[in-house]
Amino acid sequence: MIVGVPRESYPGERRVALVPAVLPTLAKAGLEVVLEAGAGAEAGYPDAEYVAKGAKILADRAELFRTADVITQVLCYGANDRTGKADLPLFRRDQILIGFLRPLGSVETITDIAGKGVTAFSVELMPRSTRAQSMDALSSMSTIAGYKAVLIAADALPKMFPMLTTAAGTITPARVLIIGCGVAGLQAIATARRLGAVVSAYDVRPAVKEQVHSLGARFVELPIEAKDAQDARGYARAQDEEFYRKQRELLGKVVAESDVVITTAVVPGKKSPVLVTKEMVAGMAPGSVIVDLASERGGNCELTKAGEKIAVNGVTIIGWFNLASTVPYHASQMYARNLTAFLVHLVKDGKLQLNTADEIIRDTLLTQSGEIVNARLREVFQLPALATQGSA
Ligand SMILES: NC(=O)c1ccc[n+]([C@@H]2O[C@H](COP(=O)([O-])OP(=O)(O)OC[C@H]3O[C@@H](n4cnc5c(N)ncnc54)[C@H](O)[C@@H]3O)[C@@H](O)[C@H]2O)c1
């Protein structure tokens, strides 16, 4: 089977789906790689390194789509809502597509992909199980986003992070608050701690308290309890507006005392809850920084402008998204390893094994033979259940 790696087309995207180091593993599984010329260049992987590991380079994107049995991308149409649609005419029936597809985004996009007869797998739907851990691209990218959010905040803050005792006096450490302690939040805690900040963290899921403590941060206890805070997959459940109102009221004091607030609170398929209001921003000291990692899904701060850095009363609010793309070398390396583990799982003796009794395949399979076949998605989009579909 031939695996194609097109050049990413989302504006500013610097990652690539596969890196040269994974090619020998793919070859062992019977998978050859063709790369669109220059696809790895921005991530630090020149064409020559792919060729040295046995890949073919094609200059023409359309030819790459014609040649490949499997297309691997970072941001496919769906996740790439800017330029992704241009790839639609290039797909062939029964071609396999693997990447970020933003499955809970819009039913029209997924219907478009299904309409091409593509067998599409969405990495966002990877189960959060021990078996699937090596294939979990969402965790890989969140790890990078959490790390980078802290660097961005440190750069924007007019203070240093660590405590220093110098001949010119003592410098007090920066106070950092992390709201939302999933993969990105925990990495943000660890990174801020390494830079010497005093870190507090809060999450609706009480289960994370121990993890927060083990990273050397204080867990902010609020005297409110979320109803069924965590679903069976480990994700946060949406709460009612009264809960969010109380949460904002109680968080206000901690936010006002922080130099940096990094928010990562998202609920799958839902608009992100507003946890930092404009009144709370007004209560922060000038020079403080908010980095809102939920910006693309509405933002956790009421004033966040998605994709922008703004200043309100001296408080810097950063709503940049797609941060993993700003660390393209390691983001691509991690993503390539996740995809390779998935490909090796999917292909036996050079042939695709579509065993939908397998949870990893069933949960990630989005479209096949012209239909949206994913049970969870059909439920979310209120489509009638398919007679033959597995339960996701
Ligand atoms: N292989 C594995 O077992 C595996 C891998 C990765 C993640 N996980 C688990 O999956 C879960 C989700 O992780 P994620 O990084 O995808 O999270 P996420 O990106 O969906 O959400 C980020 C965090 O925001 C929190 N949040 C949501 N609403 C909030 C609110 N109103 N106030 C405060 N916090 C709020 C969530 O609880 C979550 O911790 C976690 O339990 C994580 O440990 C498991």
mmCIF file with all atom_site columns, N, CA, C and O in Angstrom, residues 328-348:
data_model
loop_
_atom_site.group_PDB
_atom_site.id
_atom_site.type_symbol
_atom_site.label_atom_id
_atom_site.label_alt_id
_atom_site.label_comp_id
_atom_site.label_asym_id
_atom_site.label_entity_id
_atom_site.label_seq_id
_atom_site.pdbx_PDB_ins_code
_atom_site.Cartn_x
_atom_site.Cartn_y
_atom_site.Cartn_z
_atom_site.occupancy
_atom_site.B_iso_or_equiv
_atom_site.pdbx_formal_charge
_atom_site.auth_seq_id
_atom_site.auth_comp_id
_atom_site.auth_asym_id
_atom_site.auth_atom_id
_atom_site.pdbx_PDB_model_num
ATOM 1  N N  . PRO A 1 328 ? 6.896  22.956 15.229 1.00 0.00 ? 328 PRO A N  1
ATOM 2  C CA . PRO A 1 328 ? 6.569  21.960 14.200 1.00 0.00 ? 328 PRO A CA 1
ATOM 3  C C  . PRO A 1 328 ? 7.458  20.727 14.191 1.00 0.00 ? 328 PRO A C  1
ATOM 4  O O  . PRO A 1 328 ? 6.999  19.647 13.808 1.00 0.00 ? 328 PRO A O  1
ATOM 5  N N  . TYR A 1 329 ? 8.706  20.852 14.626 1.00 0.00 ? 329 TYR A N  1
ATOM 6  C CA . TYR A 1 329 ? 9.609  19.690 14.574 1.00 0.00 ? 329 TYR A CA 1
ATOM 7  C C  . TYR A 1 329 ? 9.096  18.579 15.492 1.00 0.00 ? 329 TYR A C  1
ATOM 8  O O  . TYR A 1 329 ? 8.834  17.459 15.062 1.00 0.00 ? 329 TYR A O  1
ATOM 9  N N  . HIS A 1 330 ? 8.916  18.925 16.753 1.00 0.00 ? 330 HIS A N  1
ATOM 10 C CA . HIS A 1 330 ? 8.470  17.886 17.695 1.00 0.00 ? 330 HIS A CA 1
ATOM 11 C C  . HIS A 1 330 ? 6.989  17.558 17.551 1.00 0.00 ? 330 HIS A C  1
ATOM 12 O O  . HIS A 1 330 ? 6.585  16.418 17.782 1.00 0.00 ? 330 HIS A O  1
ATOM 13 N N  . ALA A 1 331 ? 6.195  18.555 17.156 1.00 0.00 ? 331 ALA A N  1
ATOM 14 C CA . ALA A 1 331 ? 4.771  18.256 16.938 1.00 0.00 ? 331 ALA A CA 1
ATOM 15 C C  . ALA A 1 331 ? 4.638  17.218 15.817 1.00 0.00 ? 331 ALA A C  1
ATOM 16 O O  . ALA A 1 331 ? 3.865  16.265 15.929 1.00 0.00 ? 331 ALA A O  1
ATOM 17 N N  . SER A 1 332 ? 5.418  17.391 14.745 1.00 0.00 ? 332 SER A N  1
ATOM 18 C CA . SER A 1 332 ? 5.351  16.444 13.623 1.00 0.00 ? 332 SER A CA 1
ATOM 19 C C  . SER A 1 332 ? 5.897  15.086 14.041 1.00 0.00 ? 332 SER A C  1
ATOM 20 O O  . SER A 1 332 ? 5.361  14.045 13.663 1.00 0.00 ? 332 SER A O  1
ATOM 21 N N  . GLN A 1 333 ? 6.965  15.100 14.820 1.00 0.00 ? 333 GLN A N  1
ATOM 22 C CA . GLN A 1 333 ? 7.542  13.829 15.279 1.00 0.00 ? 333 GLN A CA 1
ATOM 23 C C  . GLN A 1 333 ? 6.524  13.038 16.106 1.00 0.00 ? 333 GLN A C  1
ATOM 24 O O  . GLN A 1 333 ? 6.310  11.844 15.885 1.00 0.00 ? 333 GLN A O  1
ATOM 25 N N  . MET A 1 334 ? 5.862  13.729 17.031 1.00 0.00 ? 334 MET A N  1
ATOM 26 C CA . MET A 1 334 ? 4.882  13.040 17.887 1.00 0.00 ? 334 MET A CA 1
ATOM 27 C C  . MET A 1 334 ? 3.689  12.574 17.056 1.00 0.00 ? 334 MET A C  1
ATOM 28 O O  . MET A 1 334 ? 3.216  11.445 17.179 1.00 0.00 ? 334 MET A O  1
ATOM 29 N N  . TYR A 1 335 ? 3.224  13.459 16.170 1.00 0.00 ? 335 TYR A N  1
ATOM 30 C CA . TYR A 1 335 ? 2.060  13.123 15.343 1.00 0.00 ? 335 TYR A CA 1
ATOM 31 C C  . TYR A 1 335 ? 2.390  11.934 14.430 1.00 0.00 ? 335 TYR A C  1
ATOM 32 O O  . TYR A 1 335 ? 1.579  11.009 14.288 1.00 0.00 ? 335 TYR A O  1
ATOM 33 N N  . ALA A 1 336 ? 3.586  11.958 13.842 1.00 0.00 ? 336 ALA A N  1
ATOM 34 C CA . ALA A 1 336 ? 3.994  10.879 12.938 1.00 0.00 ? 336 ALA A CA 1
ATOM 35 C C  . ALA A 1 336 ? 4.037  9.548  13.682 1.00 0.00 ? 336 ALA A C  1
ATOM 36 O O  . ALA A 1 336 ? 3.629  8.505  13.154 1.00 0.00 ? 336 ALA A O  1
ATOM 37 N N  . ARG A 1 337 ? 4.499  9.576  14.930 1.00 0.00 ? 337 ARG A N  1
ATOM 38 C CA . ARG A 1 337 ? 4.539  8.322  15.709 1.00 0.00 ? 337 ARG A CA 1
ATOM 39 C C  . ARG A 1 337 ? 3.121  7.852  16.021 1.00 0.00 ? 337 ARG A C  1
ATOM 40 O O  . ARG A 1 337 ? 2.828  6.663  15.972 1.00 0.00 ? 337 ARG A O  1
ATOM 41 N N  . ASN A 1 338 ? 2.228  8.791  16.339 1.00 0.00 ? 338 ASN A N  1
ATOM 42 C CA . ASN A 1 338 ? 0.835  8.422  16.591 1.00 0.00 ? 338 ASN A CA 1
ATOM 43 C C  . ASN A 1 338 ? 0.219  7.794  15.335 1.00 0.00 ? 338 ASN A C  1
ATOM 44 O O  . ASN A 1 338 ? -0.430 6.757  15.392 1.00 0.00 ? 338 ASN A O  1
ATOM 45 N N  . LEU A 1 339 ? 0.437  8.434  14.179 1.00 0.00 ? 339 LEU A N  1
ATOM 46 C CA . LEU A 1 339 ? -0.148 7.919  12.936 1.00 0.00 ? 339 LEU A CA 1
ATOM 47 C C  . LEU A 1 339 ? 0.451  6.572  12.556 1.00 0.00 ? 339 LEU A C  1
ATOM 48 O O  . LEU A 1 339 ? -0.249 5.686  12.061 1.00 0.00 ? 339 LEU A O  1
ATOM 49 N N  . THR A 1 340 ? 1.751  6.418  12.798 1.00 0.00 ? 340 THR A N  1
ATOM 50 C CA . THR A 1 340 ? 2.409  5.156  12.459 1.00 0.00 ? 340 THR A CA 1
ATOM 51 C C  . THR A 1 340 ? 1.839  4.017  13.300 1.00 0.00 ? 340 THR A C  1
ATOM 52 O O  . THR A 1 340 ? 1.529  2.947  12.784 1.00 0.00 ? 340 THR A O  1
ATOM 53 N N  . ALA A 1 341 ? 1.668  4.276  14.589 1.00 0.00 ? 341 ALA A N  1
ATOM 54 C CA . ALA A 1 341 ? 1.081  3.246  15.454 1.00 0.00 ? 341 ALA A CA 1
ATOM 55 C C  . ALA A 1 341 ? -0.321 2.888  14.951 1.00 0.00 ? 341 ALA A C  1
ATOM 56 O O  . ALA A 1 341 ? -0.710 1.713  14.914 1.00 0.00 ? 341 ALA A O  1
ATOM 57 N N  . PHE A 1 342 ? -1.063 3.898  14.514 1.00 0.00 ? 342 PHE A N  1
ATOM 58 C CA . PHE A 1 342 ? -2.426 3.660  14.011 1.00 0.00 ? 342 PHE A CA 1
ATOM 59 C C  . PHE A 1 342 ? -2.380 2.872  12.693 1.00 0.00 ? 342 PHE A C  1
ATOM 60 O O  . PHE A 1 342 ? -3.131 1.907  12.506 1.00 0.00 ? 342 PHE A O  1
ATOM 61 N N  . LEU A 1 343 ? -1.490 3.267  11.790 1.00 0.00 ? 343 LEU A N  1
ATOM 62 C CA . LEU A 1 343 ? -1.384 2.585  10.489 1.00 0.00 ? 343 LEU A CA 1
ATOM 63 C C  . LEU A 1 343 ? -0.990 1.116  10.671 1.00 0.00 ? 343 LEU A C  1
ATOM 64 O O  . LEU A 1 343 ? -1.556 0.226  10.031 1.00 0.00 ? 343 LEU A O  1
ATOM 65 N N  . VAL A 1 344 ? -0.040 0.883  11.562 1.00 0.00 ? 344 VAL A N  1
ATOM 66 C CA . VAL A 1 344 ? 0.415  -0.484 11.794 1.00 0.00 ? 344 VAL A CA 1
ATOM 67 C C  . VAL A 1 344 ? -0.740 -1.320 12.380 1.00 0.00 ? 344 VAL A C  1
ATOM 68 O O  . VAL A 1 344 ? -0.909 -2.491 12.063 1.00 0.00 ? 344 VAL A O  1
ATOM 69 N N  . HIS A 1 345 ? -1.577 -0.657 13.189 1.00 0.00 ? 345 HIS A N  1
ATOM 70 C CA . HIS A 1 345 ? -2.743 -1.330 13.770 1.00 0.00 ? 345 HIS A CA 1
ATOM 71 C C  . HIS A 1 345 ? -3.788 -1.662 12.697 1.00 0.00 ? 345 HIS A C  1
ATOM 72 O O  . HIS A 1 345 ? -4.456 -2.685 12.740 1.00 0.00 ? 345 HIS A O  1
ATOM 73 N N  . LEU A 1 346 ? -3.873 -0.767 11.708 1.00 0.00 ? 346 LEU A N  1
ATOM 74 C CA . LEU A 1 346 ? -4.920 -0.830 10.675 1.00 0.00 ? 346 LEU A CA 1
ATOM 75 C C  . LEU A 1 346 ? -4.583 -1.800 9.545  1.00 0.00 ? 346 LEU A C  1
ATOM 76 O O  . LEU A 1 346 ? -5.474 -2.362 8.911  1.00 0.00 ? 346 LEU A O  1
ATOM 77 N N  . VAL A 1 347 ? -3.293 -1.957 9.296  1.00 0.00 ? 347 VAL A N  1
ATOM 78 C CA . VAL A 1 347 ? -2.870 -2.699 8.108  1.00 0.00 ? 347 VAL A CA 1
ATOM 79 C C  . VAL A 1 347 ? -2.166 -3.988 8.528  1.00 0.00 ? 347 VAL A C  1
ATOM 80 O O  . VAL A 1 347 ? -1.258 -3.962 9.347  1.00 0.00 ? 347 VAL A O  1
ATOM 81 N N  . LYS A 1 348 ? -2.636 -5.099 7.993  1.00 0.00 ? 348 LYS A N  1
ATOM 82 C CA . LYS A 1 348 ? -1.955 -6.373 8.259  1.00 0.00 ? 348 LYS A CA 1
ATOM 83 C C  . LYS A 1 348 ? -1.517 -6.950 6.912  1.00 0.00 ? 348 LYS A C  1
ATOM 84 O O  . LYS A 1 348 ? -2.317 -7.003 5.971  1.00 0.00 ? 348 LYS A O  1
#
